[in-house]
mmCIF file of C-alpha atoms in Angstrom:
data_model
loop_
_atom_site.group_PDB
_atom_site.id
_atom_site.type_symbol
_atom_site.label_atom_id
_atom_site.label_comp_id
_atom_site.label_asym_id
_atom_site.label_seq_id
_atom_site.Cartn_x
_atom_site.Cartn_y
_atom_site.Cartn_z
ATOM 1 C CA MET A 1 -39.923 36.602 64.370
ATOM 2 C CA HIS A 2 -36.366 36.602 65.714
ATOM 3 C CA SER A 3 -33.693 37.305 63.102
ATOM 4 C CA LYS A 4 -30.209 35.894 63.530
ATOM 5 C CA GLY A 5 -27.105 37.648 62.249
ATOM 6 C CA CYS A 6 -25.118 36.279 59.302
ATOM 7 C CA PRO A 7 -22.041 34.176 60.084
ATOM 8 C CA ASP A 8 -18.731 35.768 59.074
ATOM 9 C CA GLU A 9 -16.044 34.329 56.829
ATOM 10 C CA TYR A 10 -12.931 35.996 55.500
ATOM 11 C CA PRO A 11 -10.190 35.009 53.031
ATOM 12 C CA ILE A 12 -6.966 34.789 55.046
ATOM 13 C CA SER A 13 -3.549 33.998 53.607
ATOM 14 C CA LEU A 14 -1.242 31.658 55.531
ATOM 15 C CA LEU A 15 2.495 32.155 55.017
ATOM 16 C CA ILE A 16 5.253 29.940 56.410
ATOM 17 C CA ASN A 17 8.739 31.455 56.504
ATOM 18 C CA GLY A 18 7.541 33.960 53.916
ATOM 19 C CA TYR A 19 6.084 31.340 51.547
ATOM 20 C CA GLU A 20 2.313 31.505 50.919
ATOM 21 C CA ILE A 21 0.703 28.128 51.565
ATOM 22 C CA ALA A 22 -2.858 29.001 50.546
ATOM 23 C CA VAL A 23 -5.785 31.356 51.166
ATOM 24 C CA PHE A 24 -8.369 29.960 53.605
ATOM 25 C CA GLN A 25 -11.954 30.985 54.348
ATOM 26 C CA LEU A 26 -12.024 31.494 58.120
ATOM 27 C CA THR A 27 -14.052 33.086 60.871
ATOM 28 C CA LYS A 28 -11.883 35.677 62.657
ATOM 29 C CA TYR A 29 -11.950 34.130 66.104
ATOM 30 C CA ASN A 30 -9.079 32.190 67.710
ATOM 31 C CA LEU A 31 -6.893 32.456 64.618
ATOM 32 C CA ASP A 32 -3.780 31.628 66.628
ATOM 33 C CA ASP A 33 -5.376 28.341 67.712
ATOM 34 C CA TRP A 34 -6.311 27.587 64.094
ATOM 35 C CA THR A 35 -2.747 28.235 62.966
ATOM 36 C CA TYR A 36 -1.239 25.848 65.509
ATOM 37 C CA GLY A 37 -3.915 23.243 64.795
ATOM 38 C CA TYR A 38 -3.731 23.417 61.010
ATOM 39 C CA LEU A 39 0.055 23.247 60.928
ATOM 40 C CA PHE A 40 0.033 20.277 63.297
ATOM 41 C CA SER A 41 -2.841 18.459 61.569
ATOM 42 C CA GLU A 42 -1.170 18.743 58.169
ATOM 43 C CA GLY A 43 2.306 17.760 59.340
ATOM 44 C CA PHE A 44 4.070 21.126 59.060
ATOM 45 C CA ILE A 45 4.943 20.926 62.770
ATOM 46 C CA GLN A 46 5.156 18.147 65.346
ATOM 47 C CA SER A 47 4.653 20.338 68.427
ATOM 48 C CA SER A 48 4.074 23.951 69.423
ATOM 49 C CA ASN A 49 7.830 24.258 70.055
ATOM 50 C CA ASP A 50 8.442 24.104 66.298
ATOM 51 C CA ILE A 51 6.930 27.587 65.898
ATOM 52 C CA GLU A 52 9.106 30.599 66.592
ATOM 53 C CA SER A 53 6.421 33.249 66.059
ATOM 54 C CA ILE A 54 2.954 33.895 64.625
ATOM 55 C CA VAL A 55 1.982 37.357 63.409
ATOM 56 C CA ILE A 56 -1.704 37.848 62.600
ATOM 57 C CA ASN A 57 -2.616 40.954 60.602
ATOM 58 C CA GLU A 58 -6.398 41.159 60.300
ATOM 59 C CA GLU A 59 -6.244 44.325 58.162
ATOM 60 C CA LEU A 60 -4.090 42.583 55.544
ATOM 61 C CA SER A 61 -5.820 39.234 56.166
ATOM 62 C CA THR A 62 -2.515 37.438 56.637
ATOM 63 C CA ILE A 63 -1.042 35.000 59.122
ATOM 64 C CA ASN A 64 2.768 34.942 59.019
ATOM 65 C CA VAL A 65 4.422 31.968 60.699
ATOM 66 C CA SER A 66 8.131 31.647 61.378
ATOM 67 C CA LEU A 67 9.285 28.084 61.998
ATOM 68 C CA ARG A 68 12.418 27.301 63.970
ATOM 69 C CA SER A 69 13.633 25.092 61.131
ATOM 70 C CA GLU A 70 13.872 25.477 57.359
ATOM 71 C CA PHE A 71 10.703 24.915 55.356
ATOM 72 C CA ASP A 72 11.271 23.006 52.105
ATOM 73 C CA GLU A 73 8.217 24.090 50.134
ATOM 74 C CA GLU A 74 9.156 22.110 46.999
ATOM 75 C CA GLN A 75 9.426 18.841 48.893
ATOM 76 C CA PHE A 76 6.227 19.451 50.849
ATOM 77 C CA PHE A 77 4.104 20.441 47.884
ATOM 78 C CA SER A 78 5.331 17.526 45.824
ATOM 79 C CA LYS A 79 2.922 15.518 47.983
ATOM 80 C CA LYS A 80 -0.440 14.790 46.398
ATOM 81 C CA LYS A 81 -3.333 17.037 47.452
ATOM 82 C CA HIS A 82 -6.652 15.508 48.540
ATOM 83 C CA TYR A 83 -9.681 17.789 48.282
ATOM 84 C CA THR A 84 -12.071 17.431 51.178
ATOM 85 C CA ALA A 85 -15.842 17.012 51.239
ATOM 86 C CA GLY A 86 -18.164 19.771 52.425
ATOM 87 C CA CYS A 87 -17.686 23.182 54.021
ATOM 88 C CA GLY A 88 -15.814 24.681 51.103
ATOM 89 C CA ARG A 89 -13.059 23.233 48.977
ATOM 90 C CA GLY A 90 -10.561 22.321 51.631
ATOM 91 C CA VAL A 91 -7.419 20.335 51.008
ATOM 92 C CA THR A 92 -5.361 17.864 53.020
ATOM 93 C CA PHE A 93 -1.933 16.408 52.307
ATOM 94 C CA PHE A 94 -2.700 13.102 54.069
ATOM 95 C CA SER A 95 -4.170 10.164 52.155
ATOM 96 C CA MET A 96 -5.985 7.294 53.875
ATOM 97 C CA THR A 97 -2.789 5.264 53.522
ATOM 98 C CA ASP A 98 -0.848 8.022 55.279
ATOM 99 C CA VAL A 99 -3.355 8.112 58.133
ATOM 100 C CA LYS A 100 -2.955 4.366 58.704
ATOM 101 C CA GLU A 101 0.662 5.108 59.609
ATOM 102 C CA PHE A 102 -0.417 7.234 62.603
ATOM 103 C CA GLU A 103 0.030 5.731 66.064
ATOM 104 C CA ARG A 104 -2.848 3.588 67.264
ATOM 105 C CA VAL A 105 -4.719 4.852 70.319
ATOM 106 C CA THR A 106 -4.189 2.847 73.506
ATOM 107 C CA SER A 107 -6.326 4.751 76.052
ATOM 108 C CA GLU A 108 -8.399 2.479 78.309
ATOM 109 C CA LYS A 109 -10.636 5.279 79.614
ATOM 110 C CA SER A 110 -14.352 4.519 79.095
ATOM 111 C CA TYR A 111 -17.534 6.614 79.336
ATOM 112 C CA GLN A 112 -21.225 6.113 79.855
ATOM 113 C CA LEU A 113 -23.388 7.093 76.908
ATOM 114 C CA SER A 114 -25.529 9.323 79.135
ATOM 115 C CA TYR A 115 -22.411 11.342 79.977
ATOM 116 C CA LEU A 116 -21.559 11.867 76.295
ATOM 117 C CA LEU A 117 -25.136 12.933 75.538
ATOM 118 C CA LYS A 118 -25.080 15.370 78.453
ATOM 119 C CA LYS A 119 -21.799 16.922 77.288
ATOM 120 C CA ARG A 120 -23.055 17.136 73.720
ATOM 121 C CA SER A 121 -26.087 19.098 75.024
ATOM 122 C CA GLU A 122 -23.878 21.418 77.094
ATOM 123 C CA PHE A 123 -21.694 21.946 74.028
ATOM 124 C CA ALA A 124 -24.718 23.067 71.986
ATOM 125 C CA GLN A 125 -25.962 25.372 74.755
ATOM 126 C CA ASN A 126 -22.585 27.091 75.013
ATOM 127 C CA SER A 127 -21.780 27.541 71.304
ATOM 128 C CA GLU A 128 -22.132 31.312 71.287
ATOM 129 C CA LEU A 129 -21.489 32.004 67.609
ATOM 130 C CA TYR A 130 -23.934 29.309 66.528
ATOM 131 C CA LEU A 131 -26.602 30.646 68.871
ATOM 132 C CA GLU A 132 -26.001 34.140 67.481
ATOM 133 C CA THR A 133 -25.993 33.232 63.783
ATOM 134 C CA GLY A 134 -27.396 29.726 63.345
ATOM 135 C CA GLY A 135 -24.661 29.085 60.786
ATOM 136 C CA MET A 136 -21.501 27.993 62.561
ATOM 137 C CA HIS A 137 -19.741 24.711 63.159
ATOM 138 C CA GLY A 138 -18.122 23.904 66.460
ATOM 139 C CA ALA A 139 -15.583 21.575 68.038
ATOM 140 C CA CYS A 140 -15.201 20.894 71.731
ATOM 141 C CA ILE A 141 -12.731 19.195 74.044
ATOM 142 C CA VAL A 142 -14.039 17.588 77.235
ATOM 143 C CA ASP A 143 -11.308 16.869 79.766
ATOM 144 C CA GLU A 144 -11.261 14.181 82.453
ATOM 145 C CA ASN A 145 -12.863 16.564 84.969
ATOM 146 C CA GLY A 146 -15.740 17.396 82.607
ATOM 147 C CA ALA A 147 -14.456 20.891 81.776
ATOM 148 C CA MET A 148 -15.242 21.975 78.216
ATOM 149 C CA THR A 149 -13.364 24.186 75.749
ATOM 150 C CA ILE A 150 -15.216 25.221 72.581
ATOM 151 C CA ARG A 151 -14.000 26.667 69.294
ATOM 152 C CA GLU A 152 -16.235 27.726 66.389
ATOM 153 C CA ASP A 153 -15.807 28.528 62.717
ATOM 154 C CA ILE A 154 -17.715 28.679 59.444
ATOM 155 C CA GLY A 155 -15.985 25.410 58.466
ATOM 156 C CA ARG A 156 -16.131 22.172 60.416
ATOM 157 C CA HIS A 157 -12.488 21.402 59.548
ATOM 158 C CA ASN A 158 -11.412 24.832 60.770
ATOM 159 C CA ALA A 159 -13.240 24.376 64.072
ATOM 160 C CA VAL A 160 -11.465 21.056 64.677
ATOM 161 C CA ASP A 161 -8.113 22.618 63.774
ATOM 162 C CA LYS A 162 -8.805 25.402 66.279
ATOM 163 C CA ILE A 163 -9.528 23.026 69.125
ATOM 164 C CA ILE A 164 -6.470 20.888 68.306
ATOM 165 C CA GLY A 165 -4.398 24.068 68.224
ATOM 166 C CA TYR A 166 -5.697 24.985 71.672
ATOM 167 C CA ALA A 167 -4.736 21.518 72.912
ATOM 168 C CA ILE A 168 -1.164 21.524 71.602
ATOM 169 C CA LYS A 169 -0.547 25.121 72.732
ATOM 170 C CA ASN A 170 -1.525 24.079 76.233
ATOM 171 C CA HIS A 171 0.382 20.786 76.072
ATOM 172 C CA LEU A 172 -2.733 18.686 76.732
ATOM 173 C CA GLN A 173 -2.380 14.916 76.607
ATOM 174 C CA PRO A 174 -5.029 13.219 74.443
ATOM 175 C CA ASP A 175 -5.564 9.929 76.279
ATOM 176 C CA ARG A 176 -8.303 11.257 78.597
ATOM 177 C CA LEU A 177 -9.886 13.815 76.284
ATOM 178 C CA ILE A 178 -13.093 13.590 74.261
ATOM 179 C CA LEU A 179 -13.522 15.416 70.954
ATOM 180 C CA LEU A 180 -17.050 16.551 70.108
ATOM 181 C CA THR A 181 -17.931 18.117 66.767
ATOM 182 C CA THR A 182 -21.027 19.426 65.030
ATOM 183 C CA GLY A 183 -19.820 18.236 61.636
ATOM 184 C CA ARG A 184 -19.857 14.964 59.755
ATOM 185 C CA VAL A 185 -16.867 12.767 60.606
ATOM 186 C CA SER A 186 -15.268 12.165 57.216
ATOM 187 C CA TYR A 187 -11.855 10.607 56.653
ATOM 188 C CA GLU A 188 -10.004 13.947 56.747
ATOM 189 C CA MET A 189 -11.796 14.922 59.977
ATOM 190 C CA LEU A 190 -10.851 11.546 61.424
ATOM 191 C CA SER A 191 -7.257 12.088 60.296
ATOM 192 C CA LYS A 192 -7.036 15.380 62.207
ATOM 193 C CA ALA A 193 -8.348 13.736 65.364
ATOM 194 C CA ALA A 194 -6.097 10.700 64.886
ATOM 195 C CA LYS A 195 -3.004 12.852 64.360
ATOM 196 C CA PHE A 196 -3.526 14.340 67.831
ATOM 197 C CA GLY A 197 -4.592 11.000 69.328
ATOM 198 C CA PHE A 198 -8.164 11.516 70.570
ATOM 199 C CA PRO A 199 -9.514 8.146 71.788
ATOM 200 C CA VAL A 200 -13.211 9.156 71.503
ATOM 201 C CA ILE A 201 -14.900 11.294 68.839
ATOM 202 C CA GLY A 202 -18.572 12.220 69.059
ATOM 203 C CA SER A 203 -20.665 14.052 66.468
ATOM 204 C CA ARG A 204 -24.241 15.277 66.209
ATOM 205 C CA THR A 205 -24.329 13.797 62.701
ATOM 206 C CA ALA A 206 -22.898 10.852 60.764
ATOM 207 C CA ALA A 207 -19.502 9.287 60.140
ATOM 208 C CA THR A 208 -18.481 8.125 56.686
ATOM 209 C CA LYS A 209 -17.564 4.517 55.905
ATOM 210 C CA GLN A 210 -13.959 5.522 55.191
ATOM 211 C CA ALA A 211 -13.677 7.345 58.530
ATOM 212 C CA VAL A 212 -15.073 4.333 60.379
ATOM 213 C CA GLN A 213 -12.606 1.999 58.671
ATOM 214 C CA LEU A 214 -9.714 4.226 59.708
ATOM 215 C CA ALA A 215 -11.072 4.609 63.237
ATOM 216 C CA LYS A 216 -11.245 0.831 63.666
ATOM 217 C CA TYR A 217 -7.715 0.434 62.354
ATOM 218 C CA LEU A 218 -6.404 3.103 64.749
ATOM 219 C CA ASN A 219 -8.533 1.927 67.717
ATOM 220 C CA ILE A 220 -10.550 5.154 67.956
ATOM 221 C CA GLU A 221 -14.169 5.111 69.169
ATOM 222 C CA VAL A 222 -16.562 7.053 66.912
ATOM 223 C CA ILE A 223 -20.105 7.906 68.009
ATOM 224 C CA GLY A 224 -22.543 9.629 65.660
ATOM 225 C CA TYR A 225 -26.011 11.160 65.954
ATOM 226 C CA LEU A 226 -25.490 12.266 69.570
ATOM 227 C CA ARG A 227 -28.856 13.983 70.058
ATOM 228 C CA GLY A 228 -31.272 13.783 72.967
ATOM 229 C CA LYS A 229 -31.262 10.069 73.778
ATOM 230 C CA MET A 230 -29.966 9.035 70.358
ATOM 231 C CA ALA A 231 -26.583 7.604 69.439
ATOM 232 C CA THR A 232 -24.911 5.388 66.875
ATOM 233 C CA ILE A 233 -21.640 3.754 67.852
ATOM 234 C CA TYR A 234 -19.741 2.831 64.710
ATOM 235 C CA THR A 235 -16.720 1.168 66.280
ATOM 236 C CA SER A 236 -15.839 -1.497 68.821
ATOM 237 C CA ALA A 237 -13.045 -0.044 70.954
ATOM 238 C CA GLY A 238 -15.103 -0.641 74.117
ATOM 239 C CA ARG A 239 -14.950 2.937 75.402
ATOM 240 C CA VAL A 240 -18.708 3.592 75.549
ATOM 241 C CA GLU A 241 -21.231 1.838 77.765
ATOM 242 C CA ASN A 242 -24.921 2.183 76.890
ATOM 243 C CA ASP A 243 -26.629 3.127 80.152
ATOM 244 C CA VAL A 244 -29.527 5.029 78.527
ATOM 245 C CA THR A 245 -32.878 3.459 79.342
ATOM 246 C CA GLY A 246 -36.486 4.251 78.454
ATOM 247 C CA GLU A 247 -37.403 5.623 75.039
ATOM 248 C CA SER A 248 -33.979 5.818 73.469
ATOM 249 C CA SER A 249 -32.668 5.213 69.979
ATOM 250 C CA PHE A 250 -29.352 3.412 70.262
ATOM 251 C CA GLN A 251 -27.547 1.537 67.536
ATOM 252 C CA ARG A 252 -24.193 -0.169 67.431
ATOM 253 C CA ILE A 253 -22.820 -0.709 63.935
ATOM 254 C CA ILE A 254 -19.998 -3.211 63.693
ATOM 255 C CA GLU A 255 -18.887 -3.871 60.143
ATOM 256 C CA GLY A 256 -16.240 -6.386 59.229
ATOM 257 C CA GLY A 257 -12.916 -5.417 57.716
ATOM 258 C CA ASN A 258 -10.423 -2.636 58.313
#
């Protein structure tokens, strides 16, 4: 019987301009990407240009970030915290009401369902840490040429932050990118994707009702249960065409209300 190794997680302290934000449980891969992505997703920065430097010290388990502008910790932490579901006790500073203030997605790029299923399969086959341990989450960007970039972490939120960090570091534009994730698409996962502006989000598992409501409001297409020839399209943005024939399990869920 083949035995897989245990997935790693470490407590790592994030400091901004010398002020400790929190201690996070992270996998020690692509920590610079995570830092950019987390700071962007939670509204600490608006672009990679807002960061002057990042110093990662794995021995001390610290990430020290210097911003180009002042950081008003009292004003920021006066905002209400929202504890997230699953993968540890994460926290976000964006409520559902806050997320509704994000810009709506206007991309007109569409995809065939068979293409999304193919890319989801390629994503799984190339998730090295998952294949090694069996206990990792992953997030993946697919660009308009079909090229894939994958980031992995013990937490699904962390993996999405890593891939968003990669995108903003490299000044990628979201309108022709697909986000694939192994994790459930909950409202805080949707908020991270919406903050960057992904027009299409695909997951191997489900989306929550709250995430679907937000996705409809922001004109984001959400596809769940991307496995084999399976798929559930929760939204009606018109970016996915069902071209899968034969023995397939396809469902389109359109619920009223935003």
